[in-house]
Amino acid sequence: MLLIWGLVDKLIKPTQLVKFRSGFPQAQVYELPLSGHFPQEEHPKEVAQAIAFFMDK
């Protein structure tokens, strides 16, 4: 499982990431420090790279 998290998300606060990590301990987390709630739209290249890297594993 891959979690892609925008650290400036105003809908789901970055502090919630701790709960997601504990709920999905097997998940790989990719944090985008300058992204909000829609990282796939705000930073599509970085998201695509994160997904490609994850899928290659």
Coordinates of N, CA, C and O in Angstrom, one line a residue:
M1 N 0.8 -1.2 0.0 CA 0.0 0.0 0.0 C 0.9 1.2 0.0 O 1.9 1.3 0.7
L2 N 0.5 2.2 -0.8 CA 1.2 3.5 -0.9 C 0.3 4.6 -0.4 O -0.8 4.7 -1.0
L3 N 0.7 5.4 0.5 CA 0.0 6.6 0.9 C 0.8 7.8 0.4 O 2.0 7.9 0.7
I4 N 0.2 8.6 -0.3 CA 0.8 9.9 -0.8 C 0.1 11.0 -0.1 O -1.1 11.2 -0.2
W5 N 0.9 11.8 0.6 CA 0.3 12.7 1.6 C 0.9 14.1 1.3 O 2.1 14.3 1.3
G6 N 0.0 15.1 1.1 CA 0.3 16.5 1.0 C 0.4 17.1 2.3 O -0.6 17.1 3.1
L7 N 1.5 17.6 2.7 CA 1.8 18.2 4.0 C 1.1 19.5 4.3 O 1.1 20.0 5.4
V8 N 0.6 20.2 3.3 CA -0.2 21.4 3.5 C -1.7 21.2 3.2 O -2.4 22.1 2.9
D9 N -2.1 20.0 3.4 CA -3.5 19.6 3.2 C -4.4 20.3 4.3 O -4.1 20.2 5.5
K10 N -5.4 21.1 3.9 CA -6.2 21.8 4.8 C -7.5 21.0 5.2 O -8.2 21.3 6.1
L11 N -7.8 20.0 4.4 CA -8.9 19.1 4.7 C -8.6 18.0 5.7 O -9.3 17.8 6.7
I12 N -7.5 17.3 5.4 CA -7.1 16.3 6.3 C -5.7 16.7 6.8 O -4.7 16.7 6.1
K13 N -5.6 17.1 8.0 CA -4.4 17.7 8.6 C -3.2 16.7 8.6 O -3.4 15.5 8.8
P14 N -2.0 17.2 8.3 CA -0.8 16.3 8.3 C -0.7 15.5 9.6 O -0.1 14.5 9.6
T15 N -1.2 16.1 10.7 CA -1.1 15.3 12.0 C -1.9 14.0 12.0 O -1.6 13.1 12.7
Q16 N -2.8 13.9 11.0 CA -3.6 12.7 10.9 C -2.7 11.5 10.3 O -3.1 10.4 10.4
L17 N -1.6 11.9 9.7 CA -0.8 10.9 9.1 C -0.3 9.9 10.1 O -0.1 8.7 9.8
V18 N -0.1 10.3 11.3 CA 0.3 9.4 12.4 C -0.7 8.3 12.6 O -0.4 7.1 12.7
K19 N -2.0 8.6 12.5 CA -3.1 7.7 12.7 C -3.1 6.7 11.5 O -3.3 5.5 11.6
F20 N -2.9 7.3 10.3 CA -2.9 6.4 9.1 C -1.7 5.5 9.1 O -1.9 4.3 8.8
R21 N -0.6 5.9 9.6 CA 0.6 5.0 9.7 C 0.4 3.9 10.7 O 0.8 2.8 10.4
S22 N -0.3 4.2 11.8 CA -0.5 3.2 12.8 C -1.6 2.2 12.3 O -1.6 1.0 12.6
G23 N -2.5 2.7 11.5 CA -3.6 1.9 11.0 C -3.2 1.0 9.8 O -3.7 -0.1 9.6
F24 N -2.2 1.5 9.1 CA -1.6 0.7 8.0 C -0.1 0.6 8.1 O 0.6 1.3 7.3
P25 N 0.4 -0.1 9.1 CA 1.8 -0.2 9.3 C 2.6 -0.7 8.2 O 3.8 -0.4 8.1
Q26 N 2.0 -1.5 7.3 CA 2.8 -2.0 6.1 C 2.9 -1.0 5.0 O 3.6 -1.2 4.0
A27 N 2.2 0.1 5.1 CA 2.1 1.1 4.0 C 3.5 1.9 3.9 O 4.1 2.2 4.8
Q28 N 3.8 2.1 2.6 CA 4.9 3.0 2.3 C 4.3 4.4 2.2 O 3.3 4.6 1.6
V29 N 4.9 5.4 2.8 CA 4.4 6.8 2.8 C 5.3 7.7 2.0 O 6.5 7.7 2.2
Y30 N 4.7 8.4 1.1 CA 5.5 9.4 0.3 C 4.9 10.8 0.6 O 3.7 11.0 0.4
E31 N 5.6 11.6 1.3 CA 5.2 13.0 1.7 C 5.6 14.0 0.7 O 6.7 14.1 0.3
L32 N 4.6 14.9 0.4 CA 4.9 16.0 -0.5 C 4.8 17.3 0.3 O 3.7 17.7 0.7
P33 N 5.9 17.9 0.6 CA 5.9 19.1 1.6 C 5.1 20.3 1.1 O 4.7 21.1 1.9
L34 N 5.0 20.4 -0.3 CA 4.4 21.6 -0.8 C 3.0 21.4 -1.4 O 2.5 22.2 -2.1
S35 N 2.4 20.2 -1.1 CA 1.2 19.8 -1.7 C 0.0 19.8 -0.7 O 0.3 19.6 0.5
G36 N -1.2 20.1 -1.2 CA -2.4 20.0 -0.4 C -3.1 18.7 -0.5 O -2.5 17.7 -0.6
H37 N -4.5 18.9 -0.6 CA -5.3 17.7 -0.6 C -5.4 16.9 -1.9 O -5.8 15.8 -2.0
F38 N -4.9 17.6 -3.0 CA -4.9 16.9 -4.3 C -3.5 16.8 -4.9 O -3.3 17.5 -5.9
P39 N -2.7 16.1 -4.3 CA -1.3 16.0 -4.8 C -1.2 15.5 -6.3 O -0.3 16.0 -7.0
Q40 N -2.1 14.7 -6.7 CA -2.0 14.2 -8.1 C -2.3 15.3 -9.1 O -1.8 15.3 -10.2
E41 N -3.0 16.4 -8.7 CA -3.2 17.5 -9.5 C -2.2 18.6 -9.3 O -1.8 19.3 -10.3
E42 N -1.7 18.8 -8.1 CA -0.8 19.8 -7.8 C 0.6 19.5 -8.2 O 1.4 20.4 -8.5
H43 N 1.0 18.2 -8.1 CA 2.4 17.8 -8.4 C 2.3 16.4 -9.1 O 2.8 15.4 -8.6
P44 N 1.7 16.4 -10.3 CA 1.5 15.1 -11.0 C 2.8 14.4 -11.3 O 2.8 13.1 -11.2
K45 N 3.8 15.1 -11.6 CA 5.1 14.3 -12.0 C 5.7 13.6 -10.8 O 6.1 12.5 -10.9
E46 N 5.7 14.3 -9.6 CA 6.2 13.7 -8.4 C 5.3 12.5 -8.0 O 5.8 11.5 -7.5
V47 N 4.0 12.6 -8.1 CA 3.1 11.5 -7.7 C 3.3 10.4 -8.7 O 3.4 9.2 -8.2
A48 N 3.4 10.6 -10.0 CA 3.7 9.5 -10.9 C 5.0 8.8 -10.6 O 5.1 7.6 -10.7
Q49 N 6.0 9.6 -10.3 CA 7.3 9.0 -9.9 C 7.2 8.1 -8.7 O 7.8 7.0 -8.6
A50 N 6.5 8.6 -7.7 CA 6.3 7.8 -6.5 C 5.5 6.5 -6.7 O 5.9 5.5 -6.2
I51 N 4.5 6.6 -7.6 CA 3.7 5.4 -7.9 C 4.6 4.4 -8.7 O 4.6 3.2 -8.4
A52 N 5.4 4.9 -9.7 CA 6.2 4.1 -10.5 C 7.3 3.4 -9.6 O 7.5 2.2 -9.7
F53 N 7.9 4.1 -8.7 CA 8.9 3.6 -7.8 C 8.3 2.5 -6.9 O 8.8 1.4 -6.7
F54 N 7.1 2.8 -6.4 CA 6.4 1.8 -5.6 C 6.0 0.5 -6.4 O 6.2 -0.6 -5.8
M55 N 5.6 0.7 -7.6 CA 5.2 -0.5 -8.4 C 6.4 -1.3 -8.8 O 6.2 -2.5 -9.0
D56 N 7.5 -0.7 -8.9 CA 8.7 -1.4 -9.3 C 9.3 -2.3 -8.2 O 10.1 -3.2 -8.4
K57 N 8.8 -2.1 -7.0 CA 9.3 -2.9 -5.8 C 8.6 -4.3 -5.8 O 7.6 -4.5 -6.2

